[in-house]
Amino acid sequence: MPTPLLAVRGEIIHFTADPATHGAAAHEHLPDGLLLIAAGHVLRCGPTAQLQSSLPTDTRHLDYRGKLILPGFIDTHVHYAQTGMIASYGEQLGAWLEKYAFPAERSFADPAHAAAEADFFCDQLLRNGTTTAMAFATVHPAAVDALFAVAHARRMRLIAGKVLMDRNCPLELSDDSAAAGDAQSRALIEKWHGRDRLAYAITPRFAPTSTPEQLRRAGQLFTDHPGLHLQTHLAEQRAEVAWVAQLYPAARSYLDVYERHALLGARSLFAHCIWLDDDDRRHMAAHGAAMSFCPTSNLFLGSGLFDLAAADRCGVRVGLGTDIGAGTSFSLLQTLNEAYKVLQLSGQSLTPERAFYLATLGGARSLYLDDKIGSFAAGREADFVVLDPLATPLLTHRMAHATTLAERLFVLMMLGDERCVVATHVLGEVAFTARY
Ligand code: GUN
Ligand code: ZN
């Protein structure tokens, strides 16, 4: 028996192109729209007045009138094992890793701890309207299993991988050898990659914590399996860039270390990308690599200001990352708030349309998933978030005199957070609900 149609009614907004290049034609706005879903996928969306009369009688109806319906948010860079040490005081990257991140990750040697944390992490994603994430696990294969298992049970789309580290890290977090880390990655790929909505990302932490041999093996794996993703960190802080120059003196730049090891390509995603030059950016664009802009993290660790205009000028794919636990919020709305401020500090503006594009279709494009998620185009997986633009007294007060869609979206991204998330749907079905 085919499942009945699901018709979701509300104010619908989604993007089919980048507002930076396509202007107002990039988005579709339906003040009173219906999102029609069949078997977890978008059949179509359109004005309620047009679609309502032709629906089959057994259609299931969901009424979110007064709320905004957007494609589920996409977090392109996050560390699930750092949820427990978010908001740890007073250090920049090197000391922060030693003092907070590595100790937190050590406790993921215990599979029971990893399972509990994975559960809490996925709860946090969903209650913030995030339906897809690209996540670092830890070096422990069982911690990768734990995260994939939880996401699988919730039918979420997730990309994750085992962290590779074989130097400059605590002994308990070090791969026994480059070969051992490689073998563990391959076993996890066999187990999880391509299973329902899960995909594997080869995950060398960053150049300083891998030997050239480990990076070489990671590049070989990436080359051997064209469908795999790759995630790492790049040019986050100036001291880190200087360290990489010492460790890899023959490389032209930090990016060049990765390029020399065949780690640059379609489906490779690099977090931060602050201290780059345009040569680097052009190489990234030419290889189809993507950047994750992580504003809350970049401000929190004092890393620097991401240059979106330069990324655009060079044609690089960009998504947004919370980078929990250096980032300070799971909310993509709060991430947009700080993205706006980071760009203001460089004299750049982030329009509200571009902002919500980055949180949805832009993220999907940076992960090469835009044929599956990121918009409500027909055939896409029906992951969506329902937002209450009047969730708080201040939002209500301010929205009373917001006149345009752009103004309302801007107020939402500046004043909104998880309190605005009324419900999050995965493949059409409710995965989180606040009070509906
Ligand atoms: N660089 C290498 N590892 C990390 C990490 O865990 N967090 C951040 N923000 N940067 C990193
Ligand atoms: Zn990170």
Coordinates of C-alpha atoms and ligand atoms in Angstrom, one line a residue:
M1 CA 0.0 0.0 0.0
P2 CA 1.5 3.4 -0.9
T3 CA 1.6 5.7 2.1
P4 CA -0.8 8.7 2.0
L5 CA 0.5 12.1 1.0
L6 CA 1.5 14.5 3.8
A7 CA 0.6 18.1 3.2
V8 CA 2.4 20.6 5.4
R9 CA 0.9 24.1 5.5
G10 CA 2.7 27.3 6.5
E11 CA 4.9 30.1 5.2
I12 CA 7.5 28.4 3.1
I13 CA 10.9 29.7 2.2
H14 CA 13.6 27.9 0.3
F15 CA 16.5 28.5 -2.1
T16 CA 17.1 27.0 -5.5
A17 CA 20.2 29.1 -6.2
D18 CA 22.7 31.4 -4.5
P19 CA 21.3 34.9 -3.9
A20 CA 24.8 36.3 -4.4
T21 CA 24.6 35.4 -8.1
H22 CA 20.8 35.1 -8.7
G23 CA 19.4 37.8 -6.5
A24 CA 15.6 37.6 -5.8
A25 CA 15.3 34.7 -8.3
A26 CA 17.3 32.5 -5.9
H27 CA 14.5 31.9 -3.5
E28 CA 10.9 30.9 -3.5
H29 CA 8.6 32.4 -0.9
L30 CA 5.1 31.1 -0.3
P31 CA 3.3 33.2 2.4
D32 CA 0.6 30.5 2.6
G33 CA 2.1 27.4 1.0
L34 CA 1.8 23.6 1.0
L35 CA 4.7 21.3 1.1
L36 CA 3.6 18.0 -0.3
I37 CA 5.5 14.9 0.8
A38 CA 5.3 11.4 -0.5
A39 CA 7.3 8.5 1.2
G40 CA 9.6 11.0 2.9
H41 CA 10.4 13.0 -0.2
V42 CA 9.2 16.3 -1.6
L43 CA 6.6 15.9 -4.3
R44 CA 6.2 19.6 -4.8
C45 CA 5.5 22.8 -3.0
G46 CA 3.2 25.6 -4.1
P47 CA 0.5 28.1 -3.0
T48 CA -2.2 26.4 -0.8
A49 CA -4.9 28.0 -2.9
Q50 CA -3.6 26.2 -6.0
L51 CA -2.9 22.8 -4.5
Q52 CA -5.4 22.2 -1.8
S53 CA -8.4 21.3 -3.9
S54 CA -6.7 18.5 -5.8
L55 CA -5.3 16.6 -2.8
P56 CA -6.4 12.9 -2.4
T57 CA -9.0 12.4 0.4
D58 CA -6.6 10.3 2.5
T59 CA -4.0 13.1 2.6
R60 CA -2.5 13.7 6.1
H61 CA -2.6 17.4 7.0
L62 CA -0.2 19.3 9.2
D63 CA -1.1 22.9 10.0
Y64 CA 1.8 25.2 10.8
R65 CA 0.1 28.4 9.8
G66 CA 1.8 31.5 11.4
K67 CA 5.2 29.6 11.3
L68 CA 8.0 29.5 8.8
I69 CA 9.0 26.3 7.1
L70 CA 12.5 26.0 5.8
P71 CA 14.7 23.1 4.7
G72 CA 16.5 21.6 7.7
F73 CA 19.7 23.4 8.6
I74 CA 23.1 21.9 7.6
D75 CA 26.0 22.1 10.0
T76 CA 29.1 21.4 7.9
H77 CA 31.6 21.3 10.8
V78 CA 31.1 20.0 14.3
H79 CA 32.8 17.8 16.9
Y80 CA 30.3 15.6 18.7
A81 CA 32.8 14.6 21.3
Q82 CA 33.3 18.2 22.4
T83 CA 29.7 18.8 23.4
G84 CA 30.6 18.3 27.0
M85 CA 33.3 20.9 27.1
I86 CA 31.6 23.7 25.1
A87 CA 32.2 27.1 26.8
S88 CA 35.6 26.3 28.3
Y89 CA 37.4 29.4 29.4
G90 CA 40.4 31.4 28.4
E91 CA 42.7 29.8 25.7
Q92 CA 43.5 29.9 22.1
L93 CA 43.7 26.9 19.8
G94 CA 46.9 25.1 20.9
A95 CA 46.3 25.4 24.7
W96 CA 42.6 24.9 24.2
L97 CA 43.2 21.6 22.5
E98 CA 45.6 20.4 25.2
K99 CA 43.6 21.6 28.2
Y100 CA 40.0 20.9 27.1
A101 CA 39.5 19.1 23.8
F102 CA 41.9 16.2 24.1
P103 CA 40.9 15.3 27.7
A104 CA 37.2 15.4 26.6
E105 CA 38.0 13.2 23.6
R106 CA 39.9 10.7 25.8
S107 CA 36.8 9.8 27.6
F108 CA 35.3 8.4 24.4
A109 CA 37.4 5.3 24.8
D110 CA 34.4 4.2 26.8
P111 CA 31.7 3.1 24.4
A112 CA 28.9 3.7 26.9
H113 CA 30.0 7.3 27.3
A114 CA 30.2 7.7 23.5
A115 CA 26.7 6.3 23.1
A116 CA 25.2 8.6 25.7
E117 CA 27.0 11.6 24.2
A118 CA 26.0 10.7 20.7
D119 CA 22.4 10.6 21.8
F120 CA 22.6 14.0 23.5
F121 CA 24.4 15.4 20.4
C122 CA 21.7 14.3 18.0
D123 CA 19.1 15.7 20.3
Q124 CA 20.8 19.0 20.3
L125 CA 21.1 19.0 16.5
L126 CA 17.4 18.3 16.1
R127 CA 16.1 20.8 18.7
N128 CA 18.1 23.4 16.8
G129 CA 16.6 22.5 13.5
T130 CA 19.7 20.9 12.1
T131 CA 19.0 17.8 10.1
T132 CA 22.3 17.1 8.5
A133 CA 25.8 17.5 10.0
M134 CA 29.4 16.7 9.0
A135 CA 30.9 15.6 12.3
F136 CA 34.3 14.7 13.8
A137 CA 34.1 11.7 16.1
T138 CA 37.3 10.8 18.0
V139 CA 40.2 8.4 17.3
H140 CA 38.2 5.6 18.8
P141 CA 36.3 3.4 16.2
A142 CA 33.6 2.6 18.8
A143 CA 32.9 6.3 19.1
V144 CA 32.3 6.5 15.4
D145 CA 30.0 3.4 15.6
A146 CA 28.1 5.1 18.5
L147 CA 27.4 8.3 16.5
F148 CA 26.4 6.5 13.3
A149 CA 24.1 4.1 15.2
V150 CA 22.2 7.0 16.8
A151 CA 21.9 9.0 13.6
H152 CA 20.8 5.8 11.8
A153 CA 18.1 5.1 14.4
R154 CA 16.8 8.6 13.8
R155 CA 17.0 8.3 10.0
M156 CA 19.2 11.5 10.0
R157 CA 21.6 12.3 7.2
L158 CA 25.0 12.3 8.7
I159 CA 28.6 12.4 7.5
A160 CA 31.2 11.4 10.1
G161 CA 34.6 9.8 10.5
K162 CA 37.3 8.5 12.9
V163 CA 39.9 11.2 13.7
L164 CA 43.3 10.3 12.4
M165 CA 46.3 11.4 14.6
D166 CA 49.7 9.9 14.8
R167 CA 51.9 12.6 16.3
N168 CA 51.8 15.8 18.4
C169 CA 48.9 14.5 20.5
P170 CA 48.5 12.6 23.8
L171 CA 49.6 9.0 23.6
E172 CA 46.1 7.6 24.4
L173 CA 44.7 9.5 21.4
S174 CA 47.4 8.5 19.0
D175 CA 46.9 5.9 16.3
D176 CA 49.4 3.1 16.9
S177 CA 50.7 3.8 13.4
A178 CA 49.6 5.4 10.2
A179 CA 48.8 1.9 8.9
A180 CA 46.6 1.1 12.0
G181 CA 44.6 4.3 11.6
D182 CA 44.1 3.6 7.9
A183 CA 42.9 0.0 8.6
Q184 CA 40.4 1.3 11.2
S185 CA 39.1 3.9 8.8
R186 CA 38.7 1.2 6.0
A187 CA 36.8 -1.1 8.4
L188 CA 34.4 1.8 9.4
I189 CA 33.9 2.7 5.7
E190 CA 32.8 -0.9 5.0
K191 CA 30.4 -0.8 7.9
W192 CA 28.8 2.6 7.5
H193 CA 29.5 4.4 4.3
G194 CA 26.4 4.5 2.1
R195 CA 24.2 2.8 4.6
D196 CA 20.8 4.5 4.3
R197 CA 21.6 8.2 4.9
L198 CA 25.0 7.8 6.3
A199 CA 28.3 8.7 4.7
Y200 CA 31.9 8.4 5.8
A201 CA 34.5 11.2 5.9
I202 CA 38.2 10.5 6.1
T203 CA 39.2 12.7 9.1
P204 CA 42.8 13.6 9.5
R205 CA 42.5 16.1 12.4
F206 CA 44.9 18.7 10.9
A207 CA 48.3 18.7 9.3
P208 CA 50.3 19.1 12.7
T209 CA 48.8 15.9 14.2
S210 CA 49.5 13.6 11.2
T211 CA 52.8 12.4 9.9
P212 CA 53.3 12.8 6.1
E213 CA 52.8 9.0 5.9
Q214 CA 49.4 9.3 7.6
L215 CA 48.4 12.1 5.2
R216 CA 49.7 10.0 2.2
R217 CA 47.5 7.1 3.2
A218 CA 44.5 9.4 3.8
G219 CA 45.0 10.8 0.3
Q220 CA 45.3 7.3 -1.2
L221 CA 42.0 6.3 0.5
F222 CA 40.3 9.4 -0.7
T223 CA 41.5 8.8 -4.3
D224 CA 40.6 5.1 -4.2
H225 CA 36.9 5.7 -3.1
P226 CA 35.4 8.6 -5.1
G227 CA 32.2 8.7 -3.0
L228 CA 33.9 9.3 0.3
H229 CA 34.1 12.7 2.0
L230 CA 37.1 14.2 3.6
Q231 CA 37.1 16.7 6.5
T232 CA 39.9 18.5 8.3
H233 CA 41.0 21.9 9.6
L234 CA 42.9 24.6 7.7
A235 CA 44.5 27.9 8.5
E236 CA 42.5 28.6 11.7
Q237 CA 45.1 30.5 13.7
R238 CA 48.4 32.3 12.8
A239 CA 50.5 30.2 15.2
E240 CA 49.1 27.0 13.7
V241 CA 50.0 28.2 10.2
A242 CA 53.6 28.9 11.4
W243 CA 53.8 25.5 13.0
V244 CA 52.7 23.8 9.7
A245 CA 55.3 25.8 7.8
Q246 CA 58.0 24.3 10.2
L247 CA 56.6 20.8 10.0
Y248 CA 56.3 20.9 6.2
P249 CA 59.0 23.3 5.0
A250 CA 58.7 22.2 1.3
A251 CA 55.1 23.2 1.0
R252 CA 54.1 26.5 -0.5
S253 CA 51.4 27.0 2.0
Y254 CA 49.3 25.2 4.6
L255 CA 46.8 24.3 1.9
D256 CA 49.6 23.0 -0.2
V257 CA 50.4 20.3 2.4
Y258 CA 46.9 18.9 1.9
E259 CA 47.1 19.3 -1.9
R260 CA 50.5 17.5 -2.1
H261 CA 48.9 14.6 -0.2
A262 CA 45.9 14.3 -2.6
L263 CA 43.4 15.5 0.0
L264 CA 42.0 18.3 -2.1
G265 CA 39.0 17.5 -4.2
A266 CA 35.2 17.3 -4.6
R267 CA 33.7 16.3 -1.2
S268 CA 36.7 17.6 0.8
L269 CA 35.7 20.2 3.4
F270 CA 38.1 22.4 5.3
A271 CA 37.1 24.1 8.5
H272 CA 38.0 27.8 9.2
C273 CA 40.1 28.8 6.1
I274 CA 41.0 32.2 7.6
W275 CA 44.7 32.6 7.0
L276 CA 44.8 31.8 3.2
D277 CA 45.8 33.8 0.2
D278 CA 43.9 33.9 -3.1
D279 CA 46.2 31.3 -4.7
D280 CA 45.0 28.9 -2.0
R281 CA 41.4 29.9 -2.6
R282 CA 41.6 29.4 -6.3
H283 CA 43.2 26.0 -5.9
M284 CA 40.3 25.0 -3.6
A285 CA 37.8 26.3 -6.1
A286 CA 39.5 24.5 -9.0
H287 CA 39.5 21.2 -7.1
G288 CA 35.9 21.6 -6.0
A289 CA 36.8 21.7 -2.3
A290 CA 34.7 23.6 0.3
M291 CA 35.2 25.9 3.2
S292 CA 33.3 25.7 6.5
F293 CA 32.8 29.2 8.0
C294 CA 32.6 28.8 11.8
P295 CA 32.0 32.3 13.2
T296 CA 31.2 31.5 16.8
S297 CA 34.3 29.4 17.1
N298 CA 36.5 31.9 15.3
L299 CA 35.4 34.7 17.7
F300 CA 35.6 32.4 20.8
L301 CA 39.1 31.2 20.1
G302 CA 40.3 34.6 18.8
S303 CA 41.2 32.9 15.5
G304 CA 40.4 35.8 13.1
L305 CA 37.8 36.9 10.5
F306 CA 36.7 34.7 7.7
D307 CA 36.7 36.5 4.4
L308 CA 33.5 35.5 2.5
A309 CA 34.0 38.1 -0.2
A310 CA 37.4 36.5 -1.0
A311 CA 35.9 33.0 -1.1
D312 CA 33.1 34.3 -3.4
R313 CA 35.7 36.1 -5.6
C314 CA 37.6 32.9 -6.1
G315 CA 34.5 30.8 -6.6
V316 CA 34.9 28.5 -3.5
R317 CA 32.0 26.5 -2.1
V318 CA 31.1 27.7 1.4
G319 CA 28.9 26.3 4.2
L320 CA 28.4 27.1 7.8
G321 CA 29.8 25.2 10.8
T322 CA 29.0 25.5 14.5
D323 CA 32.4 23.9 15.4
I324 CA 31.1 22.8 18.8
G325 CA 33.0 22.7 21.3
A326 CA 35.1 25.8 20.2
G327 CA 31.9 27.1 18.8
T328 CA 29.4 28.4 21.3
S329 CA 26.0 27.4 19.9
F330 CA 24.3 24.5 18.1
S331 CA 21.9 27.1 16.6
L332 CA 22.5 27.9 13.0
L333 CA 20.5 31.1 13.7
Q334 CA 23.0 32.2 16.3
T335 CA 25.8 31.1 13.9
L336 CA 24.3 33.5 11.3
N337 CA 24.1 36.2 13.9
E338 CA 27.9 36.0 14.5
A339 CA 28.6 35.4 10.8
Y340 CA 27.0 38.8 10.2
K341 CA 29.1 40.5 12.8
V342 CA 32.4 38.8 11.7
L343 CA 31.7 40.2 8.2
Q344 CA 30.8 43.6 9.5
L345 CA 34.2 43.8 11.0
S346 CA 35.7 43.5 7.5
G347 CA 33.3 45.9 6.0
Q348 CA 31.3 43.1 4.3
S349 CA 27.6 42.6 4.5
L350 CA 25.7 39.3 4.8
T351 CA 22.2 39.7 3.4
P352 CA 19.5 37.7 5.2
E353 CA 18.8 35.8 2.0
R354 CA 22.4 34.8 1.6
A355 CA 22.6 33.9 5.3
F356 CA 19.7 31.5 5.1
Y357 CA 21.0 30.1 1.8
L358 CA 24.3 29.3 3.5
A359 CA 22.5 27.5 6.3
T360 CA 20.5 25.4 3.8
L361 CA 21.4 25.0 0.1
G362 CA 24.9 26.5 0.5
G363 CA 25.7 23.8 3.1
A364 CA 24.2 21.1 0.9
R365 CA 26.4 22.3 -2.1
S366 CA 29.5 22.4 0.0
L367 CA 28.8 18.7 1.0
Y368 CA 27.8 17.7 -2.6
L369 CA 24.4 16.8 -1.3
D370 CA 22.3 19.4 -3.1
D371 CA 20.6 16.7 -5.2
K372 CA 19.3 15.2 -1.9
I373 CA 18.8 18.0 0.7
G374 CA 19.0 21.8 1.1
S375 CA 15.8 22.8 -0.8
F376 CA 12.2 21.8 -1.4
A377 CA 12.8 21.0 -5.1
A378 CA 10.8 18.0 -6.2
G379 CA 12.5 14.7 -5.2
R380 CA 14.5 16.1 -2.3
E381 CA 14.4 14.4 1.0
A382 CA 11.8 16.1 3.2
D383 CA 13.9 17.3 6.0
F384 CA 12.6 20.6 7.3
V385 CA 12.5 23.0 10.3
V386 CA 9.4 24.9 11.5
L387 CA 10.3 28.2 13.0
D388 CA 8.2 30.5 15.2
P389 CA 9.1 34.1 14.3
L390 CA 7.3 35.3 17.4
A391 CA 9.0 32.9 19.9
T392 CA 10.0 35.5 22.4
P393 CA 8.6 38.7 23.7
L394 CA 11.4 40.6 22.0
L395 CA 10.9 38.9 18.7
T396 CA 7.2 39.7 18.8
H397 CA 7.9 43.3 19.7
R398 CA 10.4 43.7 16.9
M399 CA 8.5 41.7 14.2
A400 CA 5.5 44.0 14.7
H401 CA 7.2 46.5 12.5
A402 CA 9.2 44.3 10.2
T403 CA 7.7 44.8 6.8
T404 CA 9.6 42.8 4.2
L405 CA 10.6 39.1 4.1
A406 CA 14.3 40.2 4.2
E407 CA 13.7 42.2 7.4
R408 CA 11.9 39.4 9.1
L409 CA 14.6 36.9 8.2
F410 CA 17.2 39.3 9.5
V411 CA 15.5 39.8 12.8
L412 CA 15.1 36.0 13.1
M413 CA 18.8 35.4 12.6
M414 CA 19.8 38.1 15.0
L415 CA 17.3 37.5 17.8
G416 CA 16.4 33.8 17.2
D417 CA 17.8 30.6 18.6
E418 CA 16.5 27.2 19.5
R419 CA 13.5 28.8 21.2
C420 CA 12.2 29.5 17.7
V421 CA 12.3 25.8 16.7
V422 CA 8.7 24.6 16.9
A423 CA 9.4 21.3 15.2
T424 CA 12.1 19.5 13.2
H425 CA 11.0 16.9 10.6
V426 CA 13.2 14.2 9.2
L427 CA 12.0 12.5 6.0
G428 CA 8.7 14.1 6.5
E429 CA 8.1 12.8 10.1
V430 CA 8.5 14.7 13.4
A431 CA 11.9 14.1 14.9
F432 CA 11.7 17.0 17.4
T433 CA 8.8 19.0 18.6
A434 CA 8.8 21.7 21.2
R435 CA 5.2 22.6 22.1
Y436 CA 3.1 21.8 19.1
Ligands
GUN1 N1 42.2 22.2 15.0 C1 42.6 20.9 15.2 N2 41.7 20.3 16.0 C2 40.7 21.2 16.3 C3 39.5 21.2 17.1 O1 39.2 20.2 17.7 N3 38.8 22.4 17.1 C4 39.2 23.5 16.4 N4 38.4 24.6 16.5 N5 40.3 23.5 15.7 C5 41.1 22.4 15.6
ZN2 ZN 36.7 21.9 14.3

